[in-house]
Short mmCIF file of C-alpha atoms and ligand atoms in Angstrom, two decimals:
data_model
loop_
_atom_site.label_atom_id
_atom_site.label_comp_id
_atom_site.label_asym_id
_atom_site.label_seq_id
_atom_site.Cartn_x
_atom_site.Cartn_y
_atom_site.Cartn_z
CA MET A 116 101.59 10.11 96.38
CA SER A 117 104.15 11.60 93.99
CA GLU A 118 107.72 12.60 94.83
CA ASN A 119 106.61 16.18 94.70
CA GLN A 120 104.21 15.78 97.56
CA ALA A 121 104.39 15.67 101.34
CA LEU A 122 101.77 13.92 103.39
CA LEU A 123 100.26 15.54 106.46
CA ARG A 124 98.23 13.26 108.73
CA ILE A 125 95.77 15.27 110.72
CA GLU A 126 92.76 14.01 112.71
CA GLY A 127 92.93 10.71 110.85
CA GLN A 128 92.89 12.37 107.46
CA ASP A 129 95.84 12.22 105.00
CA ILE A 130 96.38 15.55 103.30
CA PRO A 131 98.81 15.62 100.33
CA LEU A 132 100.72 18.90 100.09
CA SER A 133 102.74 19.98 97.07
CA ILE A 134 106.48 20.39 97.34
CA VAL A 135 108.08 23.18 95.37
CA GLN A 136 111.77 23.56 94.67
CA GLY A 137 113.82 26.67 93.88
CA THR A 138 116.63 26.85 91.30
CA GLU A 139 119.24 26.36 94.04
CA GLY A 140 117.50 23.31 95.47
CA GLU A 141 115.60 24.97 98.34
CA LYS A 142 112.46 22.99 99.08
CA ALA A 143 109.16 24.18 100.49
CA ILE A 144 105.81 22.67 101.35
CA MET A 145 102.86 24.62 99.96
CA ILE A 146 100.29 25.08 102.68
CA SER A 147 98.06 27.77 101.14
CA GLY A 148 95.01 25.51 100.86
CA LEU A 149 95.44 23.85 104.27
CA ARG A 150 92.89 25.83 106.26
CA GLN A 151 90.25 25.32 103.64
CA LYS A 152 90.81 21.54 103.68
CA THR A 153 91.37 21.00 107.40
CA GLY A 154 90.52 24.13 109.40
CA TYR A 155 94.18 24.33 110.49
CA VAL A 156 96.62 27.14 109.89
CA THR A 157 100.38 26.90 110.40
CA LEU A 158 102.04 28.91 113.16
CA ASP A 159 105.51 30.39 112.65
CA PRO A 160 106.16 33.46 114.82
CA SER A 161 108.67 35.89 113.30
CA PHE A 162 108.64 33.78 110.10
CA MET A 163 111.59 31.69 111.26
CA ASN A 164 110.63 28.94 108.80
CA THR A 165 108.35 30.56 106.28
CA ALA A 166 108.99 31.47 102.65
CA ALA A 167 106.53 34.22 101.80
CA CYS A 168 107.05 34.45 98.04
CA PHE A 169 108.91 33.26 94.97
CA SER A 170 111.70 35.65 94.03
CA LYS A 171 114.31 35.85 91.26
CA ILE A 172 116.32 38.72 92.75
CA THR A 173 118.78 37.61 95.43
CA TYR A 174 120.08 34.27 96.58
CA VAL A 175 121.49 33.83 100.08
CA ASN A 176 122.89 30.56 101.41
CA GLY A 177 123.29 31.13 105.13
CA GLU A 178 125.07 27.83 105.76
CA LYS A 179 127.71 28.36 103.08
CA GLY A 180 127.99 32.17 103.29
CA VAL A 181 126.84 32.82 99.71
CA LEU A 182 125.24 36.04 98.44
CA ARG A 183 124.33 36.62 94.78
CA TYR A 184 122.28 39.30 93.07
CA ARG A 185 120.46 37.97 89.97
CA GLY A 186 122.88 35.03 90.04
CA ILE A 187 126.09 37.10 90.20
CA PRO A 188 128.24 36.72 93.36
CA VAL A 189 128.66 39.99 95.27
CA GLU A 190 132.43 39.40 95.22
CA GLU A 191 132.32 39.85 91.39
CA LEU A 192 130.10 42.91 91.58
CA VAL A 193 132.52 44.53 94.00
CA LYS A 194 135.24 44.01 91.36
CA ILE A 195 133.10 45.77 88.72
CA GLY A 196 132.92 48.50 91.34
CA SER A 197 129.80 50.41 90.38
CA PHE A 198 126.80 50.79 92.63
CA VAL A 199 124.74 52.26 89.78
CA GLN A 200 125.31 49.16 87.63
CA THR A 201 124.41 46.97 90.61
CA ALA A 202 121.24 48.99 91.11
CA TYR A 203 120.38 48.48 87.43
CA LEU A 204 121.06 44.75 87.77
CA LEU A 205 118.75 44.42 90.76
CA VAL A 206 115.95 46.50 89.30
CA HIS A 207 116.12 45.22 85.70
CA GLY A 208 117.49 41.69 86.06
CA ASP A 209 120.75 42.04 84.06
CA LEU A 210 123.82 44.24 84.14
CA PRO A 211 123.39 47.14 81.70
CA ASP A 212 125.13 47.32 78.31
CA GLU A 213 126.83 50.61 77.33
CA GLU A 214 123.64 52.18 75.97
CA GLN A 215 121.55 51.11 78.97
CA LYS A 216 124.25 52.43 81.29
CA ARG A 217 124.21 55.81 79.55
CA SER A 218 120.44 56.16 79.58
CA PHE A 219 120.15 55.01 83.21
CA SER A 220 122.78 57.57 84.28
CA ALA A 221 120.99 60.25 82.27
CA LEU A 222 117.72 59.38 84.02
CA LEU A 223 119.40 59.56 87.43
CA ASN A 224 120.91 62.94 86.56
CA GLN A 225 117.62 64.25 85.29
CA HIS A 226 115.90 63.42 88.58
CA SER A 227 118.63 64.29 91.05
CA LEU A 228 117.22 67.65 92.17
CA ILE A 229 114.46 67.69 94.74
CA HIS A 230 111.51 70.01 94.23
CA GLU A 231 112.51 73.48 95.52
CA ASP A 232 109.43 73.61 97.78
CA MET A 233 110.53 70.39 99.47
CA ARG A 234 113.81 72.03 100.40
CA HIS A 235 111.95 74.18 102.93
CA PHE A 236 110.73 71.08 104.74
CA PHE A 237 114.21 70.61 106.09
CA ASP A 238 113.87 73.90 108.01
CA SER A 239 110.93 72.53 109.99
CA PHE A 240 112.72 69.61 111.60
CA PRO A 241 114.35 70.20 115.00
CA ARG A 242 118.12 70.55 114.70
CA GLY A 243 118.84 67.29 116.55
CA ALA A 244 116.33 65.16 114.61
CA HIS A 245 117.69 61.78 113.55
CA PRO A 246 118.36 61.81 109.78
CA MET A 247 116.50 58.48 109.37
CA HIS A 248 113.30 60.15 110.63
CA ILE A 249 113.87 63.07 108.28
CA LEU A 250 114.55 60.74 105.37
CA SER A 251 111.46 58.57 105.80
CA THR A 252 109.29 61.70 106.10
CA MET A 253 110.80 63.30 102.99
CA ILE A 254 110.43 60.16 100.90
CA ASN A 255 106.80 59.81 101.98
CA ALA A 256 106.21 63.45 101.02
CA LEU A 257 107.34 62.75 97.43
CA ALA A 258 103.88 61.32 96.70
CA ALA A 259 102.37 64.75 97.31
CA PHE A 260 104.76 66.34 94.80
CA TYR A 261 104.55 63.61 92.18
CA PRO A 262 100.95 62.37 92.56
CA ASN A 263 100.95 60.21 89.43
CA VAL A 264 102.83 57.66 91.55
CA ASP A 265 99.40 56.49 92.74
CA LEU A 266 98.65 55.20 89.27
CA LEU A 267 101.98 53.94 87.95
CA SER A 268 100.13 52.21 85.19
CA LEU A 269 102.77 52.84 82.56
CA ALA A 270 106.12 51.09 82.56
CA GLU A 271 107.64 54.51 81.84
CA ASP A 272 106.17 55.95 85.07
CA ILE A 273 107.65 53.09 87.05
CA GLU A 274 111.03 53.68 85.40
CA ILE A 275 110.94 57.39 86.28
CA SER A 276 109.71 56.87 89.84
CA SER A 277 112.43 54.25 90.45
CA ALA A 278 115.15 56.55 89.08
CA ARG A 279 113.76 59.53 90.99
CA LEU A 280 113.98 57.58 94.24
CA ILE A 281 117.50 56.24 93.64
CA SER A 282 118.75 59.67 92.67
CA MET A 283 116.84 61.86 95.11
CA ILE A 284 117.50 59.81 98.22
CA ARG A 285 121.17 60.75 97.80
CA THR A 286 120.35 64.46 97.47
CA MET A 287 117.99 64.32 100.46
CA ALA A 288 120.50 62.48 102.64
CA ALA A 289 123.22 65.05 101.92
CA MET A 290 120.80 67.95 102.43
CA ALA A 291 119.64 66.55 105.79
CA TYR A 292 123.29 66.42 106.84
CA LYS A 293 124.12 69.95 105.65
CA LYS A 294 121.04 71.24 107.48
CA SER A 295 122.03 69.46 110.67
CA ILE A 296 125.42 71.20 110.71
CA GLY A 297 124.06 74.55 109.61
CA GLU A 298 125.97 74.68 106.30
CA PRO A 299 124.55 75.76 102.92
CA ILE A 300 123.34 72.87 100.82
CA VAL A 301 125.35 71.72 97.81
CA TYR A 302 123.44 70.78 94.65
CA PRO A 303 124.15 67.66 92.58
CA ARG A 304 126.50 67.98 89.57
CA ARG A 305 125.95 66.26 86.24
CA ASP A 306 129.66 65.72 85.69
CA LEU A 307 130.11 63.53 88.77
CA SER A 308 129.38 59.84 89.22
CA TYR A 309 126.72 58.74 91.71
CA CYS A 310 129.09 58.22 94.65
CA ALA A 311 131.37 61.16 93.84
CA ASN A 312 128.29 63.36 93.63
CA PHE A 313 127.10 62.20 97.03
CA LEU A 314 130.49 62.80 98.65
CA ASN A 315 130.64 66.25 97.10
CA MET A 316 127.15 67.18 98.32
CA MET A 317 128.07 65.97 101.80
CA PHE A 318 131.48 67.54 102.23
CA ASP A 319 131.97 70.44 99.82
CA SER A 320 131.63 73.89 101.35
CA PRO A 321 132.13 77.46 100.08
CA VAL A 322 135.10 77.91 102.41
CA ALA A 323 136.67 74.46 102.08
CA PRO A 324 136.29 72.85 98.66
CA TYR A 325 136.13 69.06 98.96
CA GLU A 326 138.68 67.00 97.10
CA ILE A 327 137.04 63.82 95.83
CA HIS A 328 139.51 61.01 96.42
CA PRO A 329 139.15 58.06 94.00
CA GLU A 330 139.82 55.60 96.86
CA THR A 331 136.90 57.06 98.79
CA VAL A 332 134.65 56.80 95.74
CA ARG A 333 135.77 53.19 95.29
CA ILE A 334 135.13 52.11 98.88
CA LEU A 335 131.77 53.88 98.97
CA ASN A 336 130.74 51.97 95.84
CA THR A 337 131.83 48.75 97.55
CA LEU A 338 129.82 49.45 100.70
CA LEU A 339 126.71 50.38 98.74
CA ILE A 340 126.99 47.30 96.50
CA LEU A 341 127.28 45.01 99.53
CA HIS A 342 124.18 46.49 101.16
CA ALA A 343 122.08 46.72 98.00
CA ASP A 344 119.80 43.74 98.65
CA HIS A 345 119.36 40.85 101.03
CA GLU A 346 116.17 39.06 99.95
CA GLN A 347 113.30 38.91 102.47
CA ASN A 348 114.81 40.86 105.37
CA CYS A 349 112.62 42.89 107.75
CA SER A 350 112.53 46.14 105.73
CA THR A 351 112.03 44.36 102.39
CA THR A 352 109.20 42.39 103.95
CA ALA A 353 107.71 45.73 105.06
CA VAL A 354 108.04 47.01 101.48
CA ARG A 355 106.41 43.91 99.98
CA THR A 356 103.66 43.93 102.61
CA LEU A 357 102.71 47.56 102.00
CA GLY A 358 103.09 47.12 98.26
CA SER A 359 100.62 44.23 98.36
CA ALA A 360 97.96 46.69 99.58
CA GLN A 361 98.78 48.86 96.53
CA VAL A 362 100.16 51.64 98.71
CA ASN A 363 102.05 54.14 96.53
CA LEU A 364 105.73 53.43 95.87
CA TYR A 365 107.05 56.39 97.90
CA ALA A 366 105.02 55.57 101.03
CA THR A 367 106.08 51.95 100.62
CA ILE A 368 109.78 52.87 100.50
CA SER A 369 109.29 55.24 103.44
CA ALA A 370 108.00 52.25 105.45
CA GLY A 371 111.08 50.28 104.41
CA ILE A 372 113.28 53.09 105.72
CA SER A 373 111.41 53.10 109.05
CA ALA A 374 111.80 49.33 109.38
CA LEU A 375 115.49 49.60 108.59
CA SER A 376 116.06 52.19 111.33
CA GLY A 377 115.65 49.64 114.17
CA PRO A 378 118.83 48.66 116.05
CA LEU A 379 118.30 44.96 115.29
CA HIS A 380 118.25 45.75 111.55
CA GLY A 381 120.00 48.66 109.78
CA GLY A 382 120.37 50.71 112.95
CA ALA A 383 122.97 48.18 114.09
CA ASN A 384 125.81 49.95 112.21
CA GLN A 385 125.47 53.03 114.42
CA ALA A 386 125.00 50.89 117.55
CA VAL A 387 128.19 48.94 116.75
CA VAL A 388 130.41 52.02 116.78
CA GLU A 389 128.72 53.28 119.96
CA MET A 390 129.44 49.86 121.47
CA PHE A 391 133.13 49.98 120.48
CA ARG A 392 133.38 53.34 122.18
CA THR A 393 131.77 51.95 125.35
CA ILE A 394 134.17 49.01 125.33
CA ARG A 395 137.06 51.41 124.99
CA LYS A 396 135.81 53.31 128.03
CA VAL A 397 135.21 50.13 130.06
CA GLY A 398 138.74 49.13 129.05
CA SER A 399 138.06 45.39 128.88
CA VAL A 400 136.65 43.33 126.03
CA LYS A 401 136.30 40.37 128.40
CA THR A 402 134.10 42.30 130.85
CA PHE A 403 131.92 43.52 128.01
CA LEU A 404 131.46 40.02 126.59
CA GLU A 405 130.52 38.73 130.05
CA GLN A 406 127.75 41.35 130.14
CA VAL A 407 126.55 40.29 126.69
CA LYS A 408 126.45 36.63 127.71
CA ASP A 409 124.53 37.38 130.92
CA LYS A 410 120.92 36.57 130.04
CA SER A 411 119.62 39.05 132.65
CA ASN A 412 121.34 41.81 130.64
CA PRO A 413 119.55 42.92 127.44
CA GLN A 414 122.87 44.08 125.88
CA ARG A 415 123.76 42.18 122.69
CA LEU A 416 127.03 42.08 120.83
CA MET A 417 126.00 44.44 118.05
CA GLY A 418 127.20 43.54 114.56
CA PHE A 419 127.20 39.85 115.48
CA GLY A 420 124.66 37.18 114.58
CA HIS A 421 122.21 36.90 111.73
CA ARG A 422 118.88 35.21 111.16
CA VAL A 423 120.10 33.57 107.96
CA TYR A 424 123.90 33.35 108.14
CA LYS A 425 125.11 30.61 110.45
CA THR A 426 128.65 31.10 109.23
CA PHE A 427 130.65 34.17 108.13
CA ASP A 428 128.52 36.80 106.49
CA PRO A 429 130.32 37.19 103.11
CA ARG A 430 129.69 40.94 103.26
CA ALA A 431 131.49 41.21 106.62
CA LYS A 432 134.50 39.33 105.20
CA LEU A 433 134.77 41.73 102.25
CA ILE A 434 134.19 44.87 104.30
CA LYS A 435 136.81 43.84 106.88
CA GLN A 436 139.39 43.44 104.10
CA GLU A 437 138.38 46.69 102.39
CA CYS A 438 138.41 48.50 105.73
CA HIS A 439 142.05 47.51 106.34
CA ASN A 440 143.06 48.52 102.80
CA TYR A 441 141.27 51.85 102.85
CA LEU A 442 142.51 52.93 106.27
CA SER A 443 146.09 52.06 105.41
CA ARG A 444 145.98 53.71 101.94
CA MET A 445 144.47 56.87 103.44
CA HIS A 446 146.90 56.76 106.43
CA ILE A 447 144.03 56.71 108.92
CA ASN A 448 144.58 55.24 112.34
CA ASP A 449 141.30 54.48 114.10
CA PRO A 450 141.60 53.06 117.63
CA LEU A 451 138.08 51.63 117.26
CA LEU A 452 139.39 49.27 114.56
CA ASP A 453 141.76 47.75 117.13
CA ILE A 454 138.81 47.30 119.51
CA ALA A 455 136.78 45.70 116.71
CA LEU A 456 139.54 43.21 115.90
CA GLU A 457 139.95 42.34 119.58
CA VAL A 458 136.19 41.85 120.07
CA GLU A 459 135.91 39.71 116.95
CA GLU A 460 138.76 37.45 117.96
CA ALA A 461 137.49 37.07 121.53
CA ALA A 462 133.93 36.30 120.42
CA LEU A 463 135.01 33.80 117.73
CA ASN A 464 136.91 31.89 120.42
CA ASP A 465 134.16 32.01 123.01
CA GLU A 466 131.91 29.00 123.51
CA TYR A 467 128.78 31.20 123.84
CA PHE A 468 129.16 32.62 120.33
CA VAL A 469 130.60 29.46 118.75
CA SER A 470 127.78 27.22 119.98
CA ARG A 471 125.15 29.66 118.67
CA ASN A 472 126.89 30.16 115.29
CA LEU A 473 127.26 33.89 115.87
CA TYR A 474 129.67 35.58 113.45
CA PRO A 475 130.32 39.20 112.46
CA ASN A 476 127.61 40.51 110.17
CA VAL A 477 127.65 43.30 107.55
CA ASP A 478 127.41 45.98 110.23
CA PHE A 479 130.44 44.96 112.28
CA TYR A 480 133.05 46.82 110.20
CA SER A 481 130.97 49.12 108.00
CA GLY A 482 130.76 51.89 110.63
CA ILE A 483 134.54 52.06 110.88
CA VAL A 484 134.77 52.64 107.13
CA TYR A 485 132.05 55.29 107.23
CA ARG A 486 133.88 57.04 110.07
CA ALA A 487 137.05 57.02 107.98
CA ILE A 488 135.17 58.57 105.04
CA GLY A 489 133.97 61.30 107.41
CA ILE A 490 130.31 60.29 107.58
CA PRO A 491 128.86 61.15 111.00
CA GLU A 492 127.49 58.30 113.10
CA ASN A 493 123.85 59.36 112.96
CA MET A 494 124.11 59.09 109.14
CA PHE A 495 125.32 55.46 109.09
CA THR A 496 121.83 53.98 108.82
CA VAL A 497 120.94 56.55 106.18
CA MET A 498 123.85 55.14 104.15
CA PHE A 499 122.32 51.68 104.55
CA ALA A 500 118.94 53.02 103.32
CA LEU A 501 120.56 54.68 100.32
CA ALA A 502 122.24 51.39 99.44
CA ARG A 503 119.19 49.19 100.05
CA LEU A 504 116.89 51.30 97.90
CA PRO A 505 117.49 49.41 94.60
CA GLY A 506 116.74 46.17 96.43
CA TRP A 507 113.46 47.49 97.82
CA ILE A 508 112.47 48.81 94.39
CA ALA A 509 113.36 45.51 92.73
CA HIS A 510 111.20 43.60 95.22
CA TRP A 511 108.32 46.04 94.84
CA ARG A 512 108.49 45.74 91.06
CA GLU A 513 108.70 41.97 91.21
CA MET A 514 105.73 41.88 93.55
CA ILE A 515 103.45 44.12 91.49
CA GLY A 516 104.47 42.17 88.39
CA THR A 517 103.09 38.92 89.83
CA ASP A 518 99.57 38.12 90.80
CA THR A 519 100.08 38.88 94.48
CA LYS A 520 97.22 38.99 96.93
CA ILE A 521 97.23 41.43 99.83
CA VAL A 522 99.51 40.17 102.63
CA ARG A 523 97.31 39.20 105.54
CA PRO A 524 98.61 36.59 107.99
CA ARG A 525 96.33 34.66 110.31
CA GLN A 526 96.73 34.50 114.08
CA ILE A 527 95.97 32.16 116.93
CA TYR A 528 93.79 34.16 119.27
CA THR A 529 94.74 33.69 122.94
CA GLY A 530 92.65 36.42 124.55
CA HIS A 531 89.42 36.19 126.56
CA SER A 532 86.56 34.07 125.36
CA LEU A 533 83.26 35.86 125.03
CA ARG A 534 82.52 37.87 128.14
CA HIS A 535 80.30 40.80 129.06
CA ASP A 536 80.80 43.79 131.29
CA GLU A 537 78.23 43.50 134.12
CA ARG A 538 78.71 47.00 135.50
CA ASN A 539 75.96 49.54 135.10
CA TRP A 540 77.46 52.49 133.25
CA ARG A 541 74.36 54.68 133.33
N1 CMC B 784 124.79 38.98 121.02
C1 CMC B 784 124.53 38.07 122.00
N2 CMC B 784 123.74 37.01 121.85
C2 CMC B 784 123.15 36.86 120.66
C3 CMC B 784 123.35 37.75 119.59
C4 CMC B 784 124.21 38.84 119.82
N3 CMC B 784 124.44 39.72 118.83
N4 CMC B 784 122.64 37.36 118.52
C5 CMC B 784 122.00 36.25 118.89
N5 CMC B 784 122.29 35.95 120.18
C6 CMC B 784 121.86 34.76 120.95
C7 CMC B 784 120.44 34.96 121.48
O1 CMC B 784 120.46 35.53 122.78
C8 CMC B 784 119.95 33.54 121.46
O2 CMC B 784 120.51 32.86 122.57
P1 CMC B 784 119.67 31.70 123.34
O3 CMC B 784 119.52 30.61 122.31
O4 CMC B 784 120.51 31.33 124.49
O5 CMC B 784 118.36 32.34 123.72
C9 CMC B 784 120.58 32.93 120.21
O6 CMC B 784 121.80 33.68 120.03
C10 CMC B 784 119.72 33.03 118.95
O7 CMC B 784 119.39 34.39 118.80
P2 CMC B 784 118.03 34.92 118.17
O8 CMC B 784 117.72 36.26 118.73
O9 CMC B 784 117.00 33.84 118.27
O10 CMC B 784 118.47 35.04 116.65
P3 CMC B 784 117.67 35.82 115.56
O11 CMC B 784 117.89 35.09 114.30
O12 CMC B 784 116.26 36.02 115.98
O13 CMC B 784 118.35 37.26 115.56
C11 CMC B 784 119.68 39.10 115.06
C12 CMC B 784 119.20 37.74 114.58
C13 CMC B 784 120.48 39.76 113.94
C14 CMC B 784 118.48 40.02 115.37
C15 CMC B 784 120.57 38.92 116.31
O14 CMC B 784 121.66 38.09 116.04
C16 CMC B 784 121.02 40.25 116.90
O15 CMC B 784 120.29 40.86 117.68
N6 CMC B 784 122.27 40.72 116.51
C17 CMC B 784 122.73 42.03 116.95
C18 CMC B 784 122.09 43.12 116.12
C19 CMC B 784 122.72 43.20 114.74
O16 CMC B 784 123.92 43.17 114.58
N7 CMC B 784 121.84 43.36 113.73
C20 CMC B 784 122.27 43.49 112.34
C21 CMC B 784 121.88 42.30 111.53
S1 CMC B 784 122.70 42.25 109.92
C22 CMC B 784 122.13 43.64 109.08
C23 CMC B 784 120.69 43.56 108.74
O17 CMC B 784 120.27 42.68 108.00
O18 CMC B 784 119.97 44.45 109.19
#
């Protein structure tokens, strides 16, 4: 047996299995042919220990708290400070040069308006509808307006559909918000950068012109960069799974948005702020943590814990720092930040959280920054979707570019054996 093989002994038979290794030394045992050779499948509920694909997009080291997009640490990308360049990096593999930057921005500008007929869709949603539901519906509807997405045979079509999504999601998100508060919608402007444009569409009004503050543009870029991809998370897995069935790109992204909306995934940022408010009302961090630790209570400490990170989430570290800086530069005093700091300190010194390696994740401080920007709480997860879009597109493109088979896991059936209904139905 070679060094690149593992040996599985099963029912007296030795089965050699290939070992593959990633560029950062991660090792995996290939089991694709196992059932054919032995009749066995492997069982790994919730994919706790399963790599589902090869990917060149994002590297996460959960033990060391490392996150890199296309090899570049997120800390460096935050210094560059442009979400659009990060989106280009994820989708195309390298940061853009000046010419690529210009043509990518032009493409985003060109596709920033949504079809006028789609605008009327917003009128049909009930006033209190959650913006994530509106967003996933609107993105799905894009396929009806741009039907050539079903083919996407030309590289140019893929380029345009990707740019359309990245640009339009921002217009749709702002429109959903304006609708929800009964204000006239604000159209995108060519002279504004991606984030400045979004802020303007969200907050400008005919009676109170919005002043775009460069600090707000900067922090929004930072937040979007830090959320832009996270390898095979739940929503990305949804995207890759649908994509493998050759579902159109818009429906695929719509499924990613739906997956992201769950409170254990992207919905956590809204749940975190709601939790801080509850703690403030209860008046005691200690009492709240006791409830969280009580196994008969389903309440979790939202914004804490991660499937991959067993140390500090590097995104949480950066956002905490940026949160402090932004609030102090903008002279904002948020009592929920004090609660957050108190909860973090208490949890990091509590045996329950320490022994389970539970640390603040990306969602712990992001909601406080969004509040400071003026983004309403029911839009927090929409902000996550807007940021994660380049990641989803990059994974979809990577997947269709490789010879991927339709995703179709096996199961271990545990239901009834063959039985018949003896009743006479006639
Ligand atoms: N509060 C209290 N206990 C927790 C928490 C938490 N936030 N997270 C994990 N645990 C406990 C859990 O009860 C279990 O304890 P025990 O071993 O005694 O049964 C142990 O820690 C392991 O938890 P798990 O559920 O097996 O871990 P997981 O990898 O399946 O779950 C998670 C990861 C993110 C779903 C979970 O930590 C969680 O529910 N966190 C709160 C929700 C949250 O903040 N989600 C955002 C994740 S980051 C953004 C994103 O990628 O979407």
